[in-house]
Short mmCIF file of N, CA and C in Angstrom, two decimals:
data_model
loop_
_atom_site.label_atom_id
_atom_site.label_comp_id
_atom_site.label_asym_id
_atom_site.label_seq_id
_atom_site.Cartn_x
_atom_site.Cartn_y
_atom_site.Cartn_z
N MET Z 12 -24.52 18.95 1.78
CA MET Z 12 -23.01 18.85 2.28
C MET Z 12 -22.80 19.20 3.90
N PHE Z 13 -23.24 20.54 4.10
CA PHE Z 13 -23.08 21.09 5.24
C PHE Z 13 -24.00 20.40 6.35
N ALA Z 14 -25.33 19.92 5.91
CA ALA Z 14 -25.96 19.40 6.73
C ALA Z 14 -25.62 17.98 7.22
N ARG Z 15 -24.97 17.36 6.33
CA ARG Z 15 -24.43 15.99 6.81
C ARG Z 15 -23.17 15.93 7.41
N THR Z 16 -22.16 17.00 7.42
CA THR Z 16 -21.13 17.39 8.13
C THR Z 16 -21.67 17.69 9.60
N ARG Z 17 -22.67 18.37 9.82
CA ARG Z 17 -23.30 18.62 11.02
C ARG Z 17 -23.66 17.46 11.88
N GLU Z 18 -24.07 16.54 10.90
CA GLU Z 18 -24.77 15.41 11.50
C GLU Z 18 -23.75 14.38 12.13
N ASP Z 19 -22.59 14.42 11.22
CA ASP Z 19 -21.23 13.44 11.42
C ASP Z 19 -20.97 14.18 12.48
N ILE Z 20 -20.62 15.26 12.91
CA ILE Z 20 -20.08 15.80 13.93
C ILE Z 20 -20.97 15.56 15.04
N ALA Z 21 -22.14 15.58 15.11
CA ALA Z 21 -23.28 15.40 16.33
C ALA Z 21 -22.89 13.96 16.62
N ALA Z 22 -22.92 13.06 15.81
CA ALA Z 22 -23.04 11.74 15.89
C ALA Z 22 -21.53 11.38 16.81
N VAL Z 23 -20.34 11.89 16.31
CA VAL Z 23 -19.09 11.71 17.00
C VAL Z 23 -19.28 12.21 18.60
N ARG Z 24 -19.77 13.37 18.53
CA ARG Z 24 -20.03 13.99 20.06
C ARG Z 24 -20.85 13.09 20.80
N ARG Z 25 -21.72 12.51 20.37
CA ARG Z 25 -22.47 11.50 20.96
C ARG Z 25 -21.72 10.33 21.62
N ARG Z 26 -20.97 9.85 20.72
CA ARG Z 26 -20.41 8.39 20.73
C ARG Z 26 -18.88 8.44 21.48
N ASP Z 27 -18.45 9.58 21.42
CA ASP Z 27 -16.78 9.78 21.56
C ASP Z 27 -16.68 10.57 23.07
N PRO Z 28 -16.42 9.91 24.09
CA PRO Z 28 -16.23 10.95 25.50
C PRO Z 28 -15.15 11.66 25.59
N ALA Z 29 -14.33 11.56 24.43
CA ALA Z 29 -12.82 12.24 24.09
C ALA Z 29 -13.19 13.46 23.22
N ALA Z 30 -14.46 13.67 22.50
CA ALA Z 30 -14.81 14.73 21.71
C ALA Z 30 -14.98 15.98 22.46
N ARG Z 31 -14.52 16.87 22.52
CA ARG Z 31 -14.71 18.46 23.14
C ARG Z 31 -15.14 19.15 22.69
N GLY Z 32 -15.46 19.12 21.08
CA GLY Z 32 -16.29 20.16 20.58
C GLY Z 32 -16.14 19.91 18.97
N ALA Z 33 -17.12 20.55 18.22
CA ALA Z 33 -17.39 20.20 16.98
C ALA Z 33 -16.09 20.87 15.96
N PHE Z 34 -15.65 22.04 16.30
CA PHE Z 34 -14.49 22.45 15.75
C PHE Z 34 -13.11 21.52 15.71
N GLU Z 35 -13.10 21.21 17.10
CA GLU Z 35 -11.87 20.00 17.29
C GLU Z 35 -12.22 18.74 16.22
N ILE Z 36 -13.50 18.37 16.34
CA ILE Z 36 -13.86 17.15 15.51
C ILE Z 36 -13.66 17.40 14.18
N TRP Z 37 -14.20 18.67 13.72
CA TRP Z 37 -13.90 19.07 12.32
C TRP Z 37 -12.33 18.97 11.78
N LEU Z 38 -11.67 19.48 12.56
CA LEU Z 38 -10.06 19.66 12.32
C LEU Z 38 -9.29 18.55 12.44
N THR Z 39 -9.55 17.71 13.59
CA THR Z 39 -8.52 16.76 13.94
C THR Z 39 -9.11 15.39 13.95
N TYR Z 40 -10.12 15.07 13.57
CA TYR Z 40 -10.44 13.42 13.50
C TYR Z 40 -10.33 12.85 12.05
N SER Z 41 -9.35 12.31 12.08
CA SER Z 41 -9.10 11.59 10.55
C SER Z 41 -10.08 10.52 10.25
N GLY Z 42 -10.49 9.68 11.00
CA GLY Z 42 -11.58 9.01 10.53
C GLY Z 42 -12.81 9.64 9.94
N MET Z 43 -13.29 10.86 10.41
CA MET Z 43 -14.18 11.65 9.64
C MET Z 43 -13.59 12.28 8.45
N HIS Z 44 -12.47 12.63 8.46
CA HIS Z 44 -11.66 13.36 7.05
C HIS Z 44 -11.57 12.12 5.91
N ALA Z 45 -11.50 10.90 6.47
CA ALA Z 45 -11.87 9.70 5.48
C ALA Z 45 -13.17 9.65 5.06
N VAL Z 46 -14.16 9.81 5.76
CA VAL Z 46 -15.54 9.44 5.51
C VAL Z 46 -15.64 10.75 4.56
N TRP Z 47 -15.62 11.91 4.82
CA TRP Z 47 -15.96 12.93 4.11
C TRP Z 47 -14.96 13.06 2.77
N GLY Z 48 -13.80 12.33 2.81
CA GLY Z 48 -13.24 12.25 1.56
C GLY Z 48 -13.68 11.35 0.58
N TYR Z 49 -14.27 10.20 1.25
CA TYR Z 49 -15.00 8.94 0.40
C TYR Z 49 -16.06 9.52 -0.44
N ARG Z 50 -16.92 10.30 0.54
CA ARG Z 50 -18.34 11.08 -0.23
C ARG Z 50 -17.71 11.72 -1.22
N PHE Z 51 -16.77 12.42 -1.56
CA PHE Z 51 -16.14 13.28 -2.49
C PHE Z 51 -15.98 12.20 -3.48
N THR Z 52 -15.20 11.21 -3.46
CA THR Z 52 -14.61 10.24 -4.45
C THR Z 52 -15.55 9.30 -4.92
N HIS Z 53 -16.62 8.97 -3.77
CA HIS Z 53 -17.75 8.25 -4.38
C HIS Z 53 -18.69 9.02 -5.35
N TRP Z 54 -18.77 10.43 -5.29
CA TRP Z 54 -19.53 11.22 -6.11
C TRP Z 54 -18.55 11.04 -7.32
N LEU Z 55 -17.47 11.16 -7.38
CA LEU Z 55 -16.65 11.41 -8.47
C LEU Z 55 -16.99 9.89 -9.23
N TRP Z 56 -16.95 8.80 -8.53
CA TRP Z 56 -17.05 7.41 -8.99
C TRP Z 56 -18.32 7.39 -9.73
N THR Z 57 -19.32 7.81 -9.11
CA THR Z 57 -20.87 7.89 -9.93
C THR Z 57 -21.03 8.87 -11.00
N ALA Z 58 -20.17 9.77 -11.26
CA ALA Z 58 -20.28 10.69 -12.24
C ALA Z 58 -19.02 10.18 -13.08
N ARG Z 59 -18.79 8.83 -13.02
CA ARG Z 59 -17.89 8.09 -14.25
C ARG Z 59 -16.42 8.60 -14.26
N ALA Z 60 -16.05 9.22 -13.25
CA ALA Z 60 -14.59 9.96 -13.29
C ALA Z 60 -13.86 8.83 -12.59
N LEU Z 61 -13.73 7.64 -12.86
CA LEU Z 61 -13.12 6.56 -11.98
C LEU Z 61 -11.68 7.10 -11.91
N PHE Z 62 -10.81 7.32 -12.90
CA PHE Z 62 -9.62 7.39 -12.47
C PHE Z 62 -9.35 8.45 -11.66
N LEU Z 63 -9.85 9.83 -11.70
CA LEU Z 63 -9.97 10.78 -10.74
C LEU Z 63 -9.93 10.31 -9.39
N ALA Z 64 -11.47 9.56 -9.36
CA ALA Z 64 -11.76 8.88 -8.00
C ALA Z 64 -10.84 8.40 -7.12
N ARG Z 65 -10.19 7.32 -8.07
CA ARG Z 65 -9.08 6.69 -7.58
C ARG Z 65 -7.86 7.15 -7.07
N VAL Z 66 -7.35 8.39 -7.62
CA VAL Z 66 -6.34 9.19 -7.53
C VAL Z 66 -6.62 9.77 -6.10
N VAL Z 67 -7.73 10.45 -6.13
CA VAL Z 67 -8.27 11.39 -4.74
C VAL Z 67 -8.39 10.43 -3.84
N SER Z 68 -9.20 9.05 -3.72
CA SER Z 68 -8.88 7.87 -2.59
C SER Z 68 -7.73 7.86 -2.12
N GLN Z 69 -6.83 7.77 -3.34
CA GLN Z 69 -5.30 7.37 -2.47
C GLN Z 69 -4.81 8.39 -1.94
N PHE Z 70 -5.07 9.67 -2.28
CA PHE Z 70 -4.43 10.98 -1.63
C PHE Z 70 -5.21 10.84 -0.24
N VAL Z 71 -6.43 10.77 -0.06
CA VAL Z 71 -6.94 10.79 1.24
C VAL Z 71 -6.47 9.39 2.08
N ARG Z 72 -6.27 8.46 1.29
CA ARG Z 72 -5.66 7.37 2.43
C ARG Z 72 -4.13 7.84 2.72
N PHE Z 73 -3.51 8.54 1.98
CA PHE Z 73 -2.09 9.07 2.39
C PHE Z 73 -2.27 10.08 3.38
N LEU Z 74 -3.28 10.75 3.47
CA LEU Z 74 -3.72 11.82 4.58
C LEU Z 74 -3.93 11.22 5.81
N THR Z 75 -4.87 10.09 5.91
CA THR Z 75 -5.68 9.72 6.84
C THR Z 75 -5.12 8.24 7.39
N GLY Z 76 -4.75 7.41 6.71
CA GLY Z 76 -4.40 6.25 7.06
C GLY Z 76 -5.57 5.13 6.76
N VAL Z 77 -6.64 5.65 6.15
CA VAL Z 77 -7.90 4.79 5.88
C VAL Z 77 -8.00 4.52 4.43
N GLU Z 78 -8.34 3.52 4.09
CA GLU Z 78 -8.43 3.36 2.66
C GLU Z 78 -9.97 2.89 2.29
N ILE Z 79 -10.58 3.69 1.72
CA ILE Z 79 -12.13 3.31 1.44
C ILE Z 79 -12.12 3.41 -0.10
N HIS Z 80 -12.36 2.26 -0.73
CA HIS Z 80 -12.73 2.47 -2.19
C HIS Z 80 -14.03 3.16 -2.78
N PRO Z 81 -13.64 4.17 -3.69
CA PRO Z 81 -14.83 4.82 -3.99
C PRO Z 81 -15.99 4.44 -4.51
N ALA Z 82 -15.99 2.85 -4.87
CA ALA Z 82 -17.40 2.11 -5.23
C ALA Z 82 -18.27 1.73 -4.12
N ALA Z 83 -17.56 1.52 -2.73
CA ALA Z 83 -18.05 1.25 -1.57
C ALA Z 83 -19.28 1.85 -1.34
N GLN Z 84 -20.27 1.34 -0.73
CA GLN Z 84 -21.55 2.29 -0.19
C GLN Z 84 -21.52 2.44 1.06
N ILE Z 85 -21.61 3.50 1.73
CA ILE Z 85 -21.17 4.14 3.03
C ILE Z 85 -22.62 4.66 3.39
N GLY Z 86 -23.15 4.28 4.63
CA GLY Z 86 -24.69 5.24 5.09
C GLY Z 86 -24.13 6.27 5.75
N ARG Z 87 -25.19 6.71 6.53
CA ARG Z 87 -25.20 7.91 7.25
C ARG Z 87 -24.75 7.73 8.68
N ARG Z 88 -23.76 8.79 9.21
CA ARG Z 88 -23.17 8.83 10.77
C ARG Z 88 -22.47 7.77 10.94
N VAL Z 89 -21.56 7.27 10.00
CA VAL Z 89 -20.43 6.32 9.94
C VAL Z 89 -19.22 6.72 10.55
N ILE Z 90 -18.98 6.09 11.80
CA ILE Z 90 -17.68 6.69 12.34
C ILE Z 90 -16.59 5.75 12.12
N ILE Z 91 -15.52 6.37 11.73
CA ILE Z 91 -14.24 5.27 12.22
C ILE Z 91 -13.35 6.19 13.00
N ASP Z 92 -13.36 5.43 14.27
CA ASP Z 92 -12.67 5.99 15.61
C ASP Z 92 -11.32 5.48 15.44
N HIS Z 93 -10.21 6.61 15.47
CA HIS Z 93 -8.92 6.41 15.26
C HIS Z 93 -8.12 5.86 14.07
N GLY Z 94 -9.35 5.77 13.28
CA GLY Z 94 -9.03 5.66 11.76
C GLY Z 94 -7.77 4.72 11.22
N SER Z 95 -6.62 4.80 11.66
CA SER Z 95 -5.42 4.34 11.11
C SER Z 95 -5.82 2.72 10.64
N GLY Z 96 -5.18 2.28 9.52
CA GLY Z 96 -5.34 1.06 9.08
C GLY Z 96 -6.71 0.23 8.65
N VAL Z 97 -7.79 1.10 8.79
CA VAL Z 97 -9.13 0.50 8.17
C VAL Z 97 -8.90 0.67 6.51
N VAL Z 98 -9.66 -0.50 6.06
CA VAL Z 98 -9.78 -0.76 4.88
C VAL Z 98 -11.13 -1.38 4.42
N ILE Z 99 -11.88 -0.58 3.55
CA ILE Z 99 -13.10 -0.96 3.12
C ILE Z 99 -13.17 -0.96 1.76
N GLY Z 100 -13.17 -2.19 1.15
CA GLY Z 100 -13.17 -2.85 -0.31
C GLY Z 100 -14.49 -2.09 -1.21
N GLU Z 101 -14.06 -2.62 -2.38
CA GLU Z 101 -14.84 -1.88 -3.68
C GLU Z 101 -16.45 -2.35 -3.60
N THR Z 102 -16.83 -3.61 -3.20
CA THR Z 102 -18.21 -3.83 -3.01
C THR Z 102 -18.75 -3.77 -1.73
N ALA Z 103 -18.13 -3.39 -0.72
CA ALA Z 103 -18.76 -3.26 0.72
C ALA Z 103 -19.78 -2.42 0.82
N ILE Z 104 -20.76 -2.81 1.57
CA ILE Z 104 -21.87 -1.82 1.64
C ILE Z 104 -22.00 -1.67 3.35
N VAL Z 105 -22.11 -0.69 3.80
CA VAL Z 105 -22.12 -0.27 5.15
C VAL Z 105 -23.28 0.52 5.43
N GLY Z 106 -24.10 0.13 6.39
CA GLY Z 106 -25.16 0.60 6.48
C GLY Z 106 -25.12 2.22 7.64
N ASP Z 107 -26.03 2.66 8.30
CA ASP Z 107 -26.10 3.94 8.73
C ASP Z 107 -25.63 3.50 10.31
N ASP Z 108 -25.21 4.43 11.18
CA ASP Z 108 -24.95 4.62 12.36
C ASP Z 108 -24.16 3.54 12.76
N VAL Z 109 -22.84 3.13 12.02
CA VAL Z 109 -21.72 2.10 12.17
C VAL Z 109 -20.69 2.87 12.89
N LEU Z 110 -20.10 2.13 13.95
CA LEU Z 110 -18.85 2.44 14.61
C LEU Z 110 -17.75 1.65 14.30
N ILE Z 111 -16.70 1.94 13.45
CA ILE Z 111 -15.58 1.28 12.98
C ILE Z 111 -14.28 1.75 13.85
N TYR Z 112 -13.76 0.64 14.44
CA TYR Z 112 -12.46 1.16 15.11
C TYR Z 112 -11.27 0.73 14.40
N HIS Z 113 -10.05 1.27 14.82
CA HIS Z 113 -8.83 1.35 14.01
C HIS Z 113 -8.38 -0.21 13.64
N GLY Z 114 -7.72 -0.38 12.44
CA GLY Z 114 -7.44 -1.76 12.00
C GLY Z 114 -8.42 -2.67 11.61
N VAL Z 115 -9.51 -2.18 11.11
CA VAL Z 115 -10.55 -3.13 10.53
C VAL Z 115 -10.36 -3.26 9.35
N THR Z 116 -10.50 -4.54 8.88
CA THR Z 116 -10.79 -4.71 7.19
C THR Z 116 -12.09 -5.38 6.88
N LEU Z 117 -12.74 -4.40 5.82
CA LEU Z 117 -14.04 -5.39 5.36
C LEU Z 117 -13.37 -5.72 3.89
N GLY Z 118 -12.97 -6.87 3.66
CA GLY Z 118 -11.93 -7.51 2.56
C GLY Z 118 -13.11 -8.38 1.80
N GLY Z 119 -12.10 -8.66 0.64
CA GLY Z 119 -12.79 -9.68 -0.43
C GLY Z 119 -11.92 -10.93 -0.03
N THR Z 120 -12.53 -12.00 -0.60
CA THR Z 120 -11.86 -13.32 -0.48
C THR Z 120 -11.79 -14.09 -2.06
N SER Z 121 -12.13 -13.25 -2.79
CA SER Z 121 -11.83 -13.44 -4.46
C SER Z 121 -11.50 -12.78 -5.39
N SER Z 122 -10.89 -13.17 -6.17
CA SER Z 122 -10.27 -12.31 -7.12
C SER Z 122 -11.01 -12.14 -8.43
N GLN Z 123 -12.39 -12.75 -8.59
CA GLN Z 123 -13.19 -12.80 -9.46
C GLN Z 123 -14.21 -11.58 -9.24
N GLY Z 124 -14.78 -11.07 -10.44
CA GLY Z 124 -15.66 -9.87 -10.36
C GLY Z 124 -16.87 -9.97 -9.53
N GLY Z 125 -17.73 -9.23 -9.54
CA GLY Z 125 -19.06 -9.08 -8.71
C GLY Z 125 -19.04 -9.02 -7.12
N LYS Z 126 -19.85 -9.09 -6.31
CA LYS Z 126 -19.94 -9.04 -5.26
C LYS Z 126 -19.16 -9.94 -4.17
N ARG Z 127 -17.77 -9.16 -3.61
CA ARG Z 127 -17.07 -9.88 -2.93
C ARG Z 127 -16.53 -9.54 -1.51
N HIS Z 128 -17.39 -8.53 -0.98
CA HIS Z 128 -16.83 -7.86 0.19
C HIS Z 128 -18.33 -7.78 0.93
N PRO Z 129 -18.09 -7.36 2.22
CA PRO Z 129 -19.04 -7.96 3.19
C PRO Z 129 -20.01 -6.74 3.16
N THR Z 130 -21.40 -6.96 3.74
CA THR Z 130 -22.58 -5.97 3.77
C THR Z 130 -22.65 -5.91 5.33
N LEU Z 131 -22.52 -4.77 5.91
CA LEU Z 131 -22.85 -4.50 7.44
C LEU Z 131 -24.35 -3.85 7.41
N GLY Z 132 -25.34 -4.25 8.24
CA GLY Z 132 -26.23 -3.46 8.21
C GLY Z 132 -26.36 -2.14 9.28
N SER Z 133 -27.24 -1.70 9.84
CA SER Z 133 -27.23 -0.30 10.67
C SER Z 133 -26.79 -0.77 12.22
N ASP Z 134 -26.39 0.08 12.89
CA ASP Z 134 -26.28 0.15 14.30
C ASP Z 134 -25.25 -1.02 14.64
N ILE Z 135 -24.24 -1.29 14.08
CA ILE Z 135 -23.12 -2.06 14.34
C ILE Z 135 -21.83 -1.51 14.83
N VAL Z 136 -21.37 -2.09 15.76
CA VAL Z 136 -19.94 -1.76 16.32
C VAL Z 136 -18.94 -2.87 15.70
N VAL Z 137 -17.81 -2.61 15.22
CA VAL Z 137 -16.72 -3.35 14.92
C VAL Z 137 -15.58 -2.86 15.54
N GLY Z 138 -14.92 -3.64 16.38
CA GLY Z 138 -14.04 -3.87 17.46
C GLY Z 138 -12.63 -3.75 16.57
N ALA Z 139 -11.54 -3.13 17.26
CA ALA Z 139 -10.10 -2.64 16.68
C ALA Z 139 -9.73 -4.31 16.07
N GLY Z 140 -9.03 -4.23 14.89
CA GLY Z 140 -8.45 -5.33 14.39
C GLY Z 140 -9.06 -6.22 13.66
N ALA Z 141 -10.60 -6.24 13.88
CA ALA Z 141 -11.48 -6.95 13.38
C ALA Z 141 -11.42 -7.35 11.88
N ALA Z 142 -11.63 -8.32 11.38
CA ALA Z 142 -11.57 -8.53 9.70
C ALA Z 142 -12.99 -9.41 9.31
N ILE Z 143 -13.45 -8.40 8.55
CA ILE Z 143 -14.94 -9.22 8.07
C ILE Z 143 -14.59 -9.45 6.56
N LEU Z 144 -14.71 -10.74 6.19
CA LEU Z 144 -14.16 -11.14 4.83
C LEU Z 144 -15.14 -11.79 4.08
N GLY Z 145 -15.00 -11.71 2.64
CA GLY Z 145 -16.07 -11.98 1.67
C GLY Z 145 -17.40 -11.35 1.62
N ASP Z 146 -18.27 -11.86 0.78
CA ASP Z 146 -19.48 -11.78 0.54
C ASP Z 146 -20.41 -12.17 1.40
N ILE Z 147 -20.25 -11.67 2.85
CA ILE Z 147 -21.25 -11.94 3.83
C ILE Z 147 -22.08 -10.98 4.41
N THR Z 148 -23.14 -11.15 5.32
CA THR Z 148 -23.84 -10.06 5.68
C THR Z 148 -23.91 -10.28 7.17
N ILE Z 149 -23.83 -9.11 7.91
CA ILE Z 149 -23.82 -9.03 9.37
C ILE Z 149 -24.94 -8.26 9.51
N GLY Z 150 -26.13 -8.91 10.54
CA GLY Z 150 -27.42 -8.23 10.68
C GLY Z 150 -27.26 -7.12 11.58
N SER Z 151 -28.10 -6.20 11.46
CA SER Z 151 -28.04 -4.68 12.36
C SER Z 151 -27.93 -5.06 13.57
N GLY Z 152 -27.73 -4.09 14.20
CA GLY Z 152 -27.43 -4.30 15.95
C GLY Z 152 -26.40 -5.15 16.45
N SER Z 153 -25.67 -5.71 15.58
CA SER Z 153 -24.46 -6.52 15.94
C SER Z 153 -23.28 -6.04 16.38
N VAL Z 154 -22.56 -6.76 17.40
CA VAL Z 154 -21.28 -6.12 17.81
C VAL Z 154 -20.28 -7.32 17.17
N VAL Z 155 -19.16 -6.64 16.81
CA VAL Z 155 -18.01 -7.60 16.21
C VAL Z 155 -16.75 -7.33 17.20
N GLY Z 156 -16.39 -8.49 17.92
CA GLY Z 156 -15.39 -8.31 18.90
C GLY Z 156 -14.02 -7.87 18.24
N ALA Z 157 -13.50 -7.21 19.20
CA ALA Z 157 -11.89 -6.92 18.77
C ALA Z 157 -11.08 -7.92 18.48
N GLY Z 158 -10.44 -7.95 17.14
CA GLY Z 158 -9.72 -9.30 16.67
C GLY Z 158 -10.23 -10.25 16.23
N ALA Z 159 -11.80 -10.16 16.01
CA ALA Z 159 -12.35 -11.32 15.31
C ALA Z 159 -12.09 -11.38 14.06
N VAL Z 160 -12.18 -12.66 13.27
CA VAL Z 160 -12.12 -12.83 11.89
C VAL Z 160 -13.64 -13.45 11.51
N VAL Z 161 -14.34 -12.73 10.83
CA VAL Z 161 -15.63 -12.85 10.21
C VAL Z 161 -15.78 -13.47 9.01
N VAL Z 162 -16.33 -14.77 8.91
CA VAL Z 162 -16.08 -15.45 7.61
C VAL Z 162 -17.41 -15.92 7.09
N ALA Z 163 -18.60 -15.72 7.94
CA ALA Z 163 -19.85 -16.42 7.85
C ALA Z 163 -20.88 -15.21 8.15
N ASP Z 164 -22.23 -15.44 7.53
CA ASP Z 164 -23.27 -14.42 7.87
C ASP Z 164 -23.67 -14.46 9.11
N ALA Z 165 -24.17 -13.44 9.87
CA ALA Z 165 -24.57 -13.39 11.23
C ALA Z 165 -25.79 -12.64 11.08
N PRO Z 166 -26.93 -13.09 12.04
CA PRO Z 166 -28.16 -12.48 12.26
C PRO Z 166 -28.10 -11.35 12.90
N ALA Z 167 -29.35 -10.47 12.93
CA ALA Z 167 -29.28 -9.13 13.35
C ALA Z 167 -29.12 -9.50 15.10
N ASP Z 168 -28.63 -8.51 15.79
CA ASP Z 168 -28.42 -8.75 17.41
C ASP Z 168 -27.25 -9.69 17.65
N SER Z 169 -26.31 -9.87 17.00
CA SER Z 169 -25.45 -11.07 17.22
C SER Z 169 -24.18 -10.28 17.84
N LEU Z 170 -23.44 -11.14 18.52
CA LEU Z 170 -22.22 -10.87 19.23
C LEU Z 170 -21.21 -11.89 18.42
N LEU Z 171 -20.04 -11.27 17.79
CA LEU Z 171 -19.49 -12.06 16.90
C LEU Z 171 -17.98 -12.16 17.61
N VAL Z 172 -17.41 -13.10 18.02
CA VAL Z 172 -15.87 -13.07 18.71
C VAL Z 172 -15.35 -14.40 18.27
N GLY Z 173 -13.99 -14.46 17.97
CA GLY Z 173 -13.09 -15.48 17.85
C GLY Z 173 -12.50 -15.47 16.53
N ALA Z 174 -11.82 -16.47 16.02
CA ALA Z 174 -11.15 -16.48 14.81
C ALA Z 174 -11.02 -18.09 14.57
N PRO Z 175 -12.15 -18.56 13.65
CA PRO Z 175 -13.21 -17.75 13.22
C PRO Z 175 -14.24 -17.27 13.88
N ALA Z 176 -14.64 -16.36 13.80
CA ALA Z 176 -15.98 -15.68 14.63
C ALA Z 176 -17.25 -16.65 14.68
N VAL Z 177 -17.54 -16.72 16.02
CA VAL Z 177 -18.96 -17.61 16.13
C VAL Z 177 -19.90 -16.64 16.68
N ALA Z 178 -21.18 -16.42 15.86
CA ALA Z 178 -21.88 -15.65 16.26
C ALA Z 178 -23.18 -16.28 17.37
N ARG Z 179 -23.19 -15.35 18.42
CA ARG Z 179 -24.21 -15.79 19.46
C ARG Z 179 -25.11 -14.55 19.65
N PRO Z 180 -26.28 -15.02 20.12
CA PRO Z 180 -27.19 -13.45 20.33
C PRO Z 180 -26.43 -12.92 21.40
N LYS Z 181 -26.67 -11.47 20.94
CA LYS Z 181 -26.37 -10.28 21.77
C LYS Z 181 -26.95 -10.18 23.40
N ARG Z 182 -28.18 -10.52 23.13
CA ARG Z 182 -29.16 -10.14 24.13
C ARG Z 182 -28.90 -11.11 25.46
N GLY Z 183 -28.43 -12.17 25.17
CA GLY Z 183 -28.18 -13.07 26.40
C GLY Z 183 -27.01 -12.96 27.03
N THR Z 184 -26.33 -12.05 26.86
CA THR Z 184 -24.95 -11.86 27.15
C THR Z 184 -24.93 -10.72 28.35
N LYS Z 185 -24.00 -10.63 29.04
CA LYS Z 185 -23.91 -9.45 30.08
C LYS Z 185 -22.95 -8.56 29.59
N ALA Z 186 -22.96 -8.22 28.45
CA ALA Z 186 -22.07 -7.01 27.80
C ALA Z 186 -22.89 -5.89 28.36
N PRO Z 187 -21.74 -5.07 28.94
CA PRO Z 187 -22.21 -3.88 29.20
C PRO Z 187 -22.50 -2.71 28.09
N LEU Z 188 -23.94 -1.85 28.12
CA LEU Z 188 -23.75 -1.04 27.06
C LEU Z 188 -23.40 0.31 27.73
N ASP Z 189 -22.79 1.21 26.48
CA ASP Z 189 -22.49 2.39 26.92
C ASP Z 189 -24.02 3.48 26.83
N ASP Z 190 -23.86 4.76 27.05
CA ASP Z 190 -24.73 5.82 27.00
C ASP Z 190 -25.43 5.62 25.59
N PHE Z 191 -24.78 5.24 24.53
CA PHE Z 191 -25.53 5.11 23.15
C PHE Z 191 -26.05 4.01 22.86
N GLY Z 192 -26.06 2.99 23.78
CA GLY Z 192 -26.66 1.70 23.47
C GLY Z 192 -25.55 0.65 22.92
N TYR Z 193 -24.25 1.04 22.66
CA TYR Z 193 -23.51 0.25 22.20
C TYR Z 193 -23.05 -0.95 23.11
N THR Z 194 -22.39 -1.95 22.72
CA THR Z 194 -21.52 -2.90 23.46
C THR Z 194 -20.01 -2.43 23.29
N ASP Z 195 -19.13 -2.62 24.12
CA ASP Z 195 -17.77 -2.05 23.90
C ASP Z 195 -17.23 -3.43 23.35
N PRO Z 196 -16.65 -3.39 22.10
CA PRO Z 196 -15.98 -4.67 21.45
C PRO Z 196 -14.96 -5.13 22.22
N ALA Z 197 -14.09 -4.08 22.65
CA ALA Z 197 -12.54 -4.59 23.19
C ALA Z 197 -12.88 -5.55 24.22
N ILE Z 198 -14.00 -5.62 24.77
CA ILE Z 198 -14.04 -6.55 26.19
C ILE Z 198 -13.96 -8.14 25.70
N TYR Z 199 -14.02 -8.36 24.46
CA TYR Z 199 -14.10 -9.47 23.91
C TYR Z 199 -12.79 -9.91 23.10
N ILE Z 200 -11.85 -9.54 23.47
CA ILE Z 200 -10.17 -9.75 22.99
C ILE Z 200 -10.02 -11.08 23.50
#
């Protein structure tokens, strides 16, 4: 548990130029608090304490403004930057090293049971206010622009912008990369 927490804090320090220290991140980053709360609720969920998992997840939502269903599957070093308004549904799967900005929805489009939320690969950036809806897959290395509405699968290394979002190869764009190798999704508003 402590090793994963240190790993998360190190990931924030690499990606967020406003992060000044480990203690500050540990104490003040609501997106990280939401991820850490999710890990506990996911453990409860897998231990079949379903009601308790839901109660604790709603308490974490109250504290952080981020709602992550305890049954969702979230990888390592996932960062929710500025946290507020993020919703991650029950059957969503999020890979490793994913950066999610505020107001993002990983939502379902069906009231039927089964897989109904998106799957995100690894090394993905999801811009502020984006909605990724339904049982779709976004390939690793992709960037979802701010405000995009994604309703169809996208291959790896895609740039997804618009409503509905259109996937195009990320490599052919003139998108600037930051020090971590990510494209800032806000430039595609």
